[in-house]
Amino acid sequence: MFSATSTRKLIGRRRSVFYQDVINGLKASQKYLFSKYFYDEAGDRLFQQIMASPEYYLTRSWHLLRELMKRKAPFTYYPIDISSNVIGWLEEKLPVSLPGIQLQGLNGEYLDRMEYVEHISQRRKIVLFMGANIGNMTMQQATLFCRQLHDRMRPGDLLLIGFDLKKDPKTILDAYNDKQGITRAFNLNLLKRINRELDADFDITQFDHYPIYDPASGACKSYLISRVAQDVRINDGETIHFEESEPVYMEISQKYSLGETHYLARQSGFKVVREFYDSRKFFTDILWERLPER
Ligand code: AVI
């Protein structure tokens, strides 16, 4: 249990990390913001709308949990999410759609929360890292991340990991540039969040959403482009200058070839057990087994 004072301190500390990340990103020679900050309450809602949009073909699913329940497999589900709203929502909805499910939601960063699970449960683990979340890292960051997963797992534990596959570049770009403008609103929402939480004065009408996809590297990147030369004030008098047409790098959504997923498994100490696909082979969920040594 946290007291009201310690809760306020905790929120204050979190906010200051957010503030520091924003200032560091916007003062860098090539401006950037971390996409993990997309997910405030409005961002969560927009992401739900993106997933429901016709262009966004990436898959997601709870069928696995339903199947485990049907087979009466003894398991506890520990969903981890950076968004406390999502965790709250899962804790409310899942026991209704899957009565009897053993569930403990964990709000926070993935690796950190995984360490906590390892601490509270000695049972064999199936780690789920689905929905192409791995795509929100560069390939180099993904390798480091998978090694860190490896180090938090035991030999024989399994990892089910989702990759969005390279495909027709137009299909990919459309998914990040939907006609209704939801992805645009999703990106601009981070500026609104900075205005609200860090007392900044971004005029969001002065920024454009600009996604690009490079079919060779598989990197799909989103930028916000400053329409005009402008100054933005943040919180305690920090002023950030934007040149006309200057980009702010917002997010990478890396796409993989199958060969690249195999390479990643090898590099991070896993063996490929099985690959699952959707009917169009747009997306794959791959079951990896954690090897004893790497
Ligand atoms: C969460 N993540 C896998 C999404 C993606 O496709 O990169 C986030 C997203 N960004 C724009 N649309 C969806």
XYZ file of C-alpha atoms and ligand atoms in Angstrom:
307
model
C 0.000 0.000 0.000
C 1.226 3.519 -0.808
C 0.321 6.551 1.294
C -1.086 9.615 -0.484
C 2.257 11.401 -0.023
C 4.347 8.568 -1.433
C 1.905 8.222 -4.356
C 2.321 11.946 -5.109
C 6.111 11.576 -4.910
C 5.980 8.592 -7.251
C 3.865 10.499 -9.777
C 6.217 13.495 -9.427
C 9.251 11.301 -10.138
C 7.567 9.704 -13.156
C 6.578 13.103 -14.470
C 10.106 14.362 -14.133
C 11.429 11.388 -16.147
C 8.842 12.260 -18.814
C 9.936 15.907 -18.665
C 13.618 15.000 -18.931
C 12.988 12.634 -21.854
C 10.985 15.311 -23.678
C 13.608 18.007 -23.120
C 16.491 15.692 -24.122
C 14.608 14.629 -27.251
C 13.641 18.109 -28.361
C 17.092 19.568 -27.675
C 18.896 16.838 -29.639
C 20.392 17.842 -33.000
C 17.853 15.508 -34.655
C 14.715 15.972 -32.585
C 12.839 12.925 -31.332
C 10.165 11.869 -28.823
C 9.782 8.356 -27.367
C 6.743 6.534 -28.767
C 6.134 4.863 -25.390
C 4.637 8.220 -24.328
C 1.859 7.934 -26.946
C -0.191 5.906 -24.512
C -2.029 8.260 -22.182
C -5.793 7.833 -21.896
C -6.520 9.598 -25.200
C -3.600 7.750 -26.870
C -4.978 4.381 -25.715
C -8.351 5.256 -27.222
C -6.754 6.352 -30.506
C -4.695 3.147 -30.639
C -7.910 1.113 -30.234
C -9.344 3.070 -33.181
C -6.187 2.459 -35.240
C -6.536 -1.283 -34.611
C -10.141 -1.127 -35.805
C -9.284 0.887 -38.944
C -9.431 -0.929 -42.312
C -5.791 -0.127 -43.171
C -4.264 -1.495 -39.943
C -3.912 -5.187 -40.727
C -1.722 -6.195 -37.751
C -3.262 -8.949 -35.665
C -4.011 -9.281 -31.994
C -5.837 -11.994 -30.093
C -7.081 -13.499 -26.852
C -7.911 -16.836 -28.408
C -4.840 -18.309 -26.746
C -6.159 -17.602 -23.252
C -9.588 -18.963 -24.180
C -7.996 -22.176 -25.465
C -5.872 -22.592 -22.329
C -8.986 -22.129 -20.206
C -10.896 -24.672 -22.304
C -8.122 -27.222 -21.764
C -8.116 -26.458 -18.043
C -4.398 -25.686 -18.169
C -3.252 -24.410 -14.777
C -1.821 -20.959 -15.413
C -1.695 -17.408 -14.131
C -1.799 -14.595 -16.663
C 0.381 -11.566 -15.875
C -0.364 -8.923 -18.526
C 2.290 -6.180 -18.535
C 1.518 -2.785 -20.006
C 3.064 0.674 -19.919
C -0.482 2.053 -19.685
C -2.250 1.761 -16.333
C -5.542 2.341 -18.212
C -4.990 -0.802 -20.269
C -4.157 -2.853 -17.173
C -7.271 -1.542 -15.398
C -9.368 -2.342 -18.447
C -7.971 -5.911 -18.718
C -8.513 -6.569 -15.018
C -12.112 -5.483 -15.401
C -12.977 -7.137 -18.744
C -11.026 -10.411 -18.839
C -12.663 -12.083 -15.825
C -16.021 -11.336 -17.485
C -15.147 -12.835 -20.885
C -13.019 -15.636 -19.381
C -14.629 -16.495 -16.031
C -12.245 -18.126 -13.576
C -9.057 -16.775 -15.153
C -6.166 -16.263 -12.714
C -4.947 -12.789 -13.513
C -2.592 -10.201 -12.056
C -2.073 -7.071 -14.120
C 1.323 -5.363 -13.950
C 1.756 -1.747 -14.951
C 5.232 -0.685 -16.037
C 8.151 -1.414 -18.351
C 8.315 -4.953 -19.703
C 11.766 -6.134 -18.515
C 11.350 -4.632 -15.110
C 7.951 -6.251 -14.546
C 9.259 -9.588 -15.873
C 11.892 -9.571 -13.164
C 9.109 -9.068 -10.656
C 7.150 -12.057 -12.038
C 10.271 -14.212 -11.836
C 10.555 -13.126 -8.225
C 6.954 -14.009 -7.271
C 6.525 -17.207 -9.316
C 8.941 -20.076 -9.865
C 6.676 -21.820 -12.396
C 7.655 -22.466 -16.001
C 6.952 -19.401 -18.099
C 5.482 -18.720 -21.496
C 6.405 -15.137 -22.213
C 4.149 -13.350 -24.701
C 5.533 -10.403 -26.618
C 2.920 -9.977 -29.260
C 1.223 -7.373 -31.407
C 4.498 -6.455 -33.168
C 5.707 -4.506 -30.144
C 9.202 -5.661 -31.055
C 8.756 -3.485 -34.177
C 8.855 -0.362 -32.030
C 12.592 -0.988 -31.602
C 15.378 -0.775 -34.157
C 16.861 -4.167 -35.042
C 19.843 -3.391 -32.833
C 17.601 -2.491 -29.879
C 15.515 -5.620 -30.561
C 18.605 -7.832 -30.307
C 19.566 -6.283 -26.994
C 15.975 -6.555 -25.753
C 15.691 -10.260 -26.709
C 18.980 -10.950 -24.937
C 17.590 -9.252 -21.861
C 14.445 -11.391 -22.135
C 16.703 -14.436 -22.424
C 18.511 -13.435 -19.242
C 15.210 -13.170 -17.348
C 14.024 -16.630 -18.470
C 15.095 -20.174 -17.595
C 16.164 -22.903 -20.017
C 13.043 -24.501 -21.500
C 10.848 -21.410 -20.944
C 9.024 -20.330 -24.095
C 8.639 -16.981 -25.797
C 5.794 -16.304 -28.233
C 6.851 -13.234 -30.160
C 4.974 -11.373 -32.912
C 6.608 -9.848 -35.989
C 5.003 -7.826 -38.721
C 6.491 -9.155 -41.949
C 7.835 -7.274 -44.967
C 5.171 -7.108 -47.655
C 3.837 -4.772 -50.370
C 5.262 -1.397 -49.258
C 1.991 0.377 -50.104
C 0.050 -1.873 -47.708
C 2.514 -1.045 -44.943
C 2.563 2.688 -45.535
C -1.256 2.831 -45.678
C -1.404 1.206 -42.230
C 0.509 4.198 -40.809
C -1.305 6.780 -42.909
C -4.956 5.810 -42.578
C -7.527 7.858 -44.494
C -9.485 8.839 -41.393
C -6.351 10.473 -39.935
C -6.383 8.433 -36.716
C -2.630 7.736 -36.820
C -2.058 11.426 -37.427
C -4.152 12.251 -34.331
C -2.284 9.526 -32.395
C 1.069 11.200 -33.108
C -0.200 14.736 -32.479
C -1.765 13.569 -29.227
C 1.723 13.327 -27.730
C 2.139 17.083 -28.233
C -1.225 17.598 -26.518
C -0.028 15.401 -23.665
C 3.142 17.481 -23.321
C 0.997 20.656 -23.270
C -1.219 19.255 -20.557
C 1.262 17.417 -18.354
C 4.339 19.593 -18.810
C 2.607 22.923 -19.232
C 3.858 23.517 -22.770
C 2.338 25.585 -25.564
C 2.574 23.469 -28.721
C 0.170 24.696 -31.408
C -0.648 21.296 -32.892
C -2.114 22.850 -36.039
C 1.467 23.860 -36.876
C 2.710 20.233 -37.122
C 2.139 17.628 -39.856
C 2.197 13.837 -39.574
C 4.695 12.294 -42.042
C 5.199 8.488 -42.190
C 7.762 6.840 -44.491
C 8.554 3.206 -45.283
C 11.874 1.908 -46.598
C 11.201 -1.517 -48.191
C 14.893 -2.456 -48.153
C 15.558 -2.021 -44.434
C 11.941 -2.664 -43.411
C 11.906 0.500 -41.286
C 8.586 2.341 -41.182
C 9.153 5.669 -39.433
C 6.796 8.424 -38.361
C 7.767 12.062 -38.056
C 5.997 15.235 -37.073
C 7.087 18.114 -39.293
C 7.042 21.677 -38.091
C 5.049 23.615 -40.709
C 6.707 26.918 -39.817
C 9.669 28.303 -37.895
C 8.369 28.505 -34.336
C 9.302 28.552 -30.654
C 7.597 26.322 -28.110
C 7.816 26.958 -24.405
C 7.891 24.032 -21.996
C 7.190 24.164 -18.286
C 9.785 26.212 -16.456
C 10.760 28.524 -19.284
C 12.654 26.052 -21.535
C 12.168 27.250 -25.095
C 12.547 24.892 -28.048
C 13.082 26.352 -31.483
C 11.800 24.545 -34.602
C 12.956 25.456 -38.082
C 10.402 25.447 -40.880
C 10.013 21.804 -42.076
C 12.138 20.450 -39.235
C 11.239 16.814 -38.389
C 10.624 15.286 -34.955
C 11.211 11.534 -35.119
C 8.286 9.875 -33.305
C 8.303 6.126 -33.892
C 9.795 3.184 -35.721
C 7.616 0.209 -36.700
C 10.229 -2.224 -37.994
C 9.130 -4.926 -40.460
C 11.025 -8.226 -40.714
C 11.761 -10.915 -43.267
C 11.493 -14.455 -41.915
C 15.277 -14.801 -42.250
C 15.759 -11.717 -40.097
C 13.564 -13.210 -37.345
C 15.670 -16.405 -37.403
C 18.841 -14.367 -37.122
C 17.402 -12.450 -34.168
C 16.508 -15.737 -32.409
C 20.050 -17.062 -32.888
C 21.682 -13.819 -31.799
C 19.739 -13.720 -28.550
C 19.958 -17.352 -27.419
C 16.669 -18.862 -28.592
C 15.690 -21.787 -30.806
C 12.732 -21.508 -33.192
C 10.099 -24.098 -32.249
C 7.174 -23.157 -34.491
C 5.874 -20.377 -36.696
C 2.213 -19.358 -36.907
C 0.765 -17.133 -39.635
C -2.421 -15.367 -40.552
C -4.067 -16.430 -43.835
C -2.240 -13.765 -45.893
C 1.155 -14.365 -44.249
C 1.286 -10.680 -43.342
C 2.214 -11.375 -39.768
C 3.853 -14.146 -37.774
C 3.772 -15.216 -34.131
C 6.841 -17.364 -33.515
C 7.396 -19.726 -30.625
C 10.998 -19.601 -29.403
C 12.563 -21.783 -26.728
C 15.119 -20.291 -24.400
C 18.410 -22.138 -24.835
C 20.654 -22.851 -21.812
C 23.657 -20.926 -23.078
C 24.353 -18.433 -25.776
C 2.188 -0.805 -30.724
N 2.815 -0.859 -32.027
C 3.121 -2.232 -32.405
C 2.086 -0.128 -33.098
C 2.845 -0.230 -34.439
O 2.243 -0.684 -35.400
O 4.031 0.133 -34.469
C 1.889 1.333 -32.731
C 1.307 2.147 -33.852
N 1.801 3.261 -34.304
C 1.062 3.711 -35.301
N 0.092 2.849 -35.521
C 0.211 1.853 -34.607
